[in-house]
Amino acid sequence: MAKFLFTSESVTEGHPDKVCDQISDAILDNILSVDPQAHVACEVTATTGLIHVMGEITTECYADIDRITRDVINEIGYNRPECGFNGNTCAVISSIDSQSPDINMGVESSCEYRESQDDVLNLTGAGDQGIMFGFACNETPELMPLPISLAHKLAKRLADVRKDNTLTYLRPDGKTQVTVEYDDGKPVRIDTVLISTQHAPEVSIDTIRDDLIKNVITPVIPEGLMDSATRILVNPTGRFVLGGPAADTGLTGRKIIVDTYGGYSRHGGGAFSGKDPTKVDRSAAYAARWAAKNVVAAGLAEKCEIQLSYAIGVARPVSVMVDTFGTGKVSDEALSAAVNKVFDLRPAAIIRDLGLKKPIYRHLAAYGHMGREDLGVAWEKTDKTQELLSALGM
C-alpha cells in the first residue's frame, strides 16, 4: 500500500452542535434516572440567545427542561456575556410530544414476540430501521484510529486548560484536526496539527500559538510522531472572538463522524444524542463497536468493521457483516458466524449486556462515544475475546 494522508477532526464541548448534543443527552439522563423505561427522542437547536428543545418523550416522570438546559450551558462555560452566549439569560423554548403509538407498538412487542412469545429478549423490537457500523483497529491502546484519537485528546485538553485557568483567555468554542501519514497501512508520523479556539479579543495570535503548542499540543502528541516537517496551524484566520451559538447555529446530531471514527470507518447515518437505547441508531452502534473491539483484542484481525442492519419492530438484526480488510486470521465469513454466536444483537439483549438504561450519556456527548475507556462504558470492554476464540475452535 502506498503512502497516504488521513485527517480526522474533533470539536470542544463549547462548539454549538456539541452544546445541543449535551443538552439532549442531559435531558435523557435526567429522565432515565427516574424512569428507565422511558422512550426519549430529544433534539435541540441553538442560536443567538435562544435554545429550542423539541422531540418525542413518553415517560411517567417530570423533567425540568429549562433548568437542565441552563445547567448544561453554564457548566460548559457560557455563563457570562463576554462569551457571546449566556445560560443565565438565554431564552429556552420547549416543544415536546409523546412517541408515536405506531412506533411504540413495534418497540414494546416485536414481530418475533407476537408470533411466538417464547423469549422475553424478543419482546423489544428495534425502534427504527437502519444500518449501524462498529470499528476497531490496533493503532492505539484503546483500539481506535490514530487521527480521531489524537483529535479528541487535543479538543479535551483545550477545554481542560480553559477550565483549570491555565489559559484564562480561552473561551468555550474550539475545533481540532490531525492529519496522519500512513505507510503500508501503518501510521508513521503527524503531518499537520490544526487548532482553532475562541479567545478574548485582546490576546495576540502569537501568544495563542505559543501557549497552545506548550500547553495543548506537546502534552498530547506522542513523542516521535512529530518532526521538523510537521505543520502546526493555530487559528489560521488570525482571529476567533465570536463563537458558540452566537456565531453559528447548533443542532443535535450534526457531528456523527466526530462521535464515531473520524471518517476512518463507514457510518450508517444515524445520530446518537438524545435517543434512548431502544433506538438502534445508538444501541446497535455501541454493540457493533463492542464486537469489533473484541475481534481485534483477540488478535483475530488488525482492523475490523462490523455492519448491523435492523427492521423497525423486529428484534433480530436483518444482517451481520464483518470486514477485516484482509487482516483477519480467519475468513470474514467465519468471523461473522462467530460474532453472531457470541454476541446477542437483539435490542433487549444489547440494553441488558451494556447497561444502557442507566444515565450514562451526557459525558459521551463530547469527545467521542467510541474509545471512551476513561468513562468505563461497557462497549469498550474486551470481555468476549475467549468466547470468540472458542467459537472459532482456537
Coordinates of C-alpha atoms in Angstrom, one line a residue, residues 21-22 24-33 273-277 282-283 286 350-366 368-369 372 374-380:
D21 CA -25.8 17.2 21.9
Q22 CA -25.0 17.6 25.6
S24 CA -30.2 16.4 24.6
D25 CA -28.3 13.7 26.5
A26 CA -28.6 15.6 29.8
I27 CA -32.4 15.5 29.4
L28 CA -32.2 11.8 28.5
D29 CA -30.1 11.1 31.6
N30 CA -32.4 13.0 33.9
I31 CA -35.4 11.0 32.7
L32 CA -33.6 7.6 32.8
S33 CA -32.5 8.3 36.3
S273 CA -27.6 12.0 21.3
G274 CA -31.0 12.4 22.8
K275 CA -32.1 8.9 21.9
D276 CA -33.0 6.2 24.4
P277 CA -31.4 2.7 23.8
R282 CA -27.5 4.3 19.3
S283 CA -27.5 0.9 21.0
Y286 CA -22.3 0.6 20.6
I350 CA -27.8 -5.2 24.0
I351 CA -29.5 -3.0 26.5
R352 CA -29.1 -5.6 29.2
D353 CA -25.5 -6.5 28.4
L354 CA -24.2 -2.9 28.0
G355 CA -26.3 -1.4 30.9
L356 CA -27.9 1.1 28.5
K357 CA -30.8 2.2 30.7
K358 CA -28.5 3.9 33.1
P359 CA -28.0 7.7 33.0
I360 CA -24.5 7.5 31.3
Y361 CA -25.0 9.6 28.2
R362 CA -24.2 13.3 29.0
H363 CA -20.5 12.7 29.3
L364 CA -20.4 10.8 26.0
A365 CA -21.9 13.8 24.1
A366 CA -18.5 15.4 23.7
G368 CA -16.5 10.8 21.1
H369 CA -18.7 7.9 22.0
R372 CA -14.0 6.2 25.9
D374 CA -12.0 6.9 30.6
L375 CA -15.7 6.6 31.2
G376 CA -15.8 2.9 31.8
V377 CA -18.6 2.2 29.3
A378 CA -19.4 -1.5 28.7
W379 CA -18.9 -1.4 24.9
E380 CA -15.2 -0.7 25.5

